[in-house]
mmCIF file with all atom_site columns, C-alpha atoms in Angstrom:
data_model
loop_
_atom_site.group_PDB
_atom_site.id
_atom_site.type_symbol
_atom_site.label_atom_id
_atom_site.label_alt_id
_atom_site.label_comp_id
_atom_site.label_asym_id
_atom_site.label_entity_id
_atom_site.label_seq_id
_atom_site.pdbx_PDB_ins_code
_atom_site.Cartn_x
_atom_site.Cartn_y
_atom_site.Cartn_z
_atom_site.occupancy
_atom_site.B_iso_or_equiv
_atom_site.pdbx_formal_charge
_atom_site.auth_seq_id
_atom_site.auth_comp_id
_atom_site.auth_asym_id
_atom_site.auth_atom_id
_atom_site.pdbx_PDB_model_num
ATOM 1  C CA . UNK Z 1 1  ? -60.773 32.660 -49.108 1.00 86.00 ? 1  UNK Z CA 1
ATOM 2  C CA . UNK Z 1 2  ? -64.429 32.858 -48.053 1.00 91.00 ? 2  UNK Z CA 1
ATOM 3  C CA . UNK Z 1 3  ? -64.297 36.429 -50.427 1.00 94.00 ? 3  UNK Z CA 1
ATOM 4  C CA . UNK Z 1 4  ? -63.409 34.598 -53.230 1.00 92.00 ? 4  UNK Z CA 1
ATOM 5  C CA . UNK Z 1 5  ? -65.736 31.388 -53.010 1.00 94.00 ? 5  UNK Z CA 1
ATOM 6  C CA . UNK Z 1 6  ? -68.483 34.022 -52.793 1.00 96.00 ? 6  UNK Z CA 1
ATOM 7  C CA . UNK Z 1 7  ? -67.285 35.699 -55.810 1.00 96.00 ? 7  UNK Z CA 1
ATOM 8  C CA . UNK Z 1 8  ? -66.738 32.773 -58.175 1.00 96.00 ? 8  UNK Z CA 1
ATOM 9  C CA . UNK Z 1 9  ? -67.246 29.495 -56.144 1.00 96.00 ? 9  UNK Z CA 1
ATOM 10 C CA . UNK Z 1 10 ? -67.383 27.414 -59.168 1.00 97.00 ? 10 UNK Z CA 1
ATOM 11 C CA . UNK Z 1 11 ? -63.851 28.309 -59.911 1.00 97.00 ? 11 UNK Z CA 1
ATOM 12 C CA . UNK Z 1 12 ? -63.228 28.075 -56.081 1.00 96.00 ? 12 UNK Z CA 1
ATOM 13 C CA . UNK Z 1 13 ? -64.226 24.275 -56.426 1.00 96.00 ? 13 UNK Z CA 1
ATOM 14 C CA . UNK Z 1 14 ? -62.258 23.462 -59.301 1.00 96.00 ? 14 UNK Z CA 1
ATOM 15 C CA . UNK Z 1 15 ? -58.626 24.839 -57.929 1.00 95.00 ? 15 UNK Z CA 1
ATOM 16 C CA . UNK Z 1 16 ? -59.856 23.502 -54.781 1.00 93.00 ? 16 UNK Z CA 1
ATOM 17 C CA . UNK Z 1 17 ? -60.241 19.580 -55.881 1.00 94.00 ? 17 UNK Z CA 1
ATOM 18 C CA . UNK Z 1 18 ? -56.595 20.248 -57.848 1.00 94.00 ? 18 UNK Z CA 1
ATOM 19 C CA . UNK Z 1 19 ? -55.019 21.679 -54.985 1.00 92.00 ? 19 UNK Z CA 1
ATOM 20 C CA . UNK Z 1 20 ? -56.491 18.908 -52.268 1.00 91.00 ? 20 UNK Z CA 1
ATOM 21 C CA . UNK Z 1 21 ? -57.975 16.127 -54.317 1.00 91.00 ? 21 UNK Z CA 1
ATOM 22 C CA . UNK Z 1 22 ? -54.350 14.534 -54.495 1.00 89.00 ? 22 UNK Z CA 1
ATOM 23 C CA . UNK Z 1 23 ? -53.900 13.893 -51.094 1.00 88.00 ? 23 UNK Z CA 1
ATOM 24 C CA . UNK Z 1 24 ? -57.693 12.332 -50.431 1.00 90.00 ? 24 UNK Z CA 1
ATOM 25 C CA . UNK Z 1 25 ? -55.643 8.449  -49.988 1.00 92.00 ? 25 UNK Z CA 1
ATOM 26 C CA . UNK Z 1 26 ? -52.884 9.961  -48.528 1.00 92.00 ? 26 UNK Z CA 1
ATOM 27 C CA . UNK Z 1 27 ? -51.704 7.017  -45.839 1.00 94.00 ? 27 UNK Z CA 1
ATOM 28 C CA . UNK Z 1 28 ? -49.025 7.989  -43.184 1.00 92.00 ? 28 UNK Z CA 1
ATOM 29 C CA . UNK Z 1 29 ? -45.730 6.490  -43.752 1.00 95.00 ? 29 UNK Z CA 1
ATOM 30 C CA . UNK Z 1 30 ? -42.524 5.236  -41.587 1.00 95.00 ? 30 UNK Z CA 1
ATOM 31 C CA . UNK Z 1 31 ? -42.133 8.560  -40.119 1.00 92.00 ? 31 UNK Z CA 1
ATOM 32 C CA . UNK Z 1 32 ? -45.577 9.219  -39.198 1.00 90.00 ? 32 UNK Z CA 1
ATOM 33 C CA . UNK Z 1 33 ? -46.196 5.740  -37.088 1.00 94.00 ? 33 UNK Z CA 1
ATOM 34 C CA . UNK Z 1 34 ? -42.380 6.072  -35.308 1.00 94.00 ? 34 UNK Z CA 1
ATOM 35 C CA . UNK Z 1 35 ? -43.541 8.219  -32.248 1.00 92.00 ? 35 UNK Z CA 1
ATOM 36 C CA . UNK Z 1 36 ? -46.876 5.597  -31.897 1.00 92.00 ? 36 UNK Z CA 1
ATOM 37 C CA . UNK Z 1 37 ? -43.890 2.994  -31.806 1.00 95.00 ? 37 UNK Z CA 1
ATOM 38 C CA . UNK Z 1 38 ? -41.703 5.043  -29.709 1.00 95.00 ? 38 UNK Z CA 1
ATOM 39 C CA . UNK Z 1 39 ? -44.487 5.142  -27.208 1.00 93.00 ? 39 UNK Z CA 1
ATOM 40 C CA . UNK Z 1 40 ? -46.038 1.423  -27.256 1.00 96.00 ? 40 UNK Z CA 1
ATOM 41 C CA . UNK Z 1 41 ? -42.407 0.756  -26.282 1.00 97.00 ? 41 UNK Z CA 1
ATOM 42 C CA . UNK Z 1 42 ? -42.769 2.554  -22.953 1.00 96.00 ? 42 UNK Z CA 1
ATOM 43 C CA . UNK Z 1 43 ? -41.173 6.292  -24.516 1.00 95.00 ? 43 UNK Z CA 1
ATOM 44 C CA . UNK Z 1 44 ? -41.996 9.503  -23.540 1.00 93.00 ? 44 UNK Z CA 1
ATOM 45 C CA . UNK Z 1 45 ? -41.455 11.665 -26.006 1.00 90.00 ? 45 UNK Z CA 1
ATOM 46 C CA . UNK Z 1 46 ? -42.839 15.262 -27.096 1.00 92.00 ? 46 UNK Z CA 1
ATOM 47 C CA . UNK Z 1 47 ? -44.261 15.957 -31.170 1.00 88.00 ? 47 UNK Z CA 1
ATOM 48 C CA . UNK Z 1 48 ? -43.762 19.608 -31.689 1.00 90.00 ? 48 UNK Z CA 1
ATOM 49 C CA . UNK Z 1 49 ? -45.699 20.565 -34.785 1.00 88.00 ? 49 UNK Z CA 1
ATOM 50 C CA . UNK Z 1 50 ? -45.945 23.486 -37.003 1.00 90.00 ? 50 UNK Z CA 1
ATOM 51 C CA . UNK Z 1 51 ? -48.542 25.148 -39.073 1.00 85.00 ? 51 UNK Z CA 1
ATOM 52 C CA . UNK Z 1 52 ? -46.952 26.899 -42.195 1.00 82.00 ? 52 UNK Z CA 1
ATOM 53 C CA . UNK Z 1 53 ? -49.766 29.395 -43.967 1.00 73.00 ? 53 UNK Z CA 1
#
């Protein structure tokens, strides 16, 4: 939170680059690139998405 960086935001930094740092190469897989496929193909389709805090 933007409290806690103020309070400590050397500590903030280090959980932050072991919490996120992992995922900096992420690449999208099979699943990700099937509704770009789905659509070159001529489908219509709708991507519902969720956001889970």
């Amino acid at each position: 939170s933007r409290d806690y960086f103020s309070r400590d935001p050397v500590h903030f930094w280090e959980l932050f680059g072991r919490i996120f740092l992992p995922w900096a190469h992420a690449q999208p897989n099979a699943v990700h690139r099937a509704p770009g496929r789905l659509a070159a193909l001529g489908k219509q389709l709708t991507v519902v998405t969720q956001n889970i805090d």
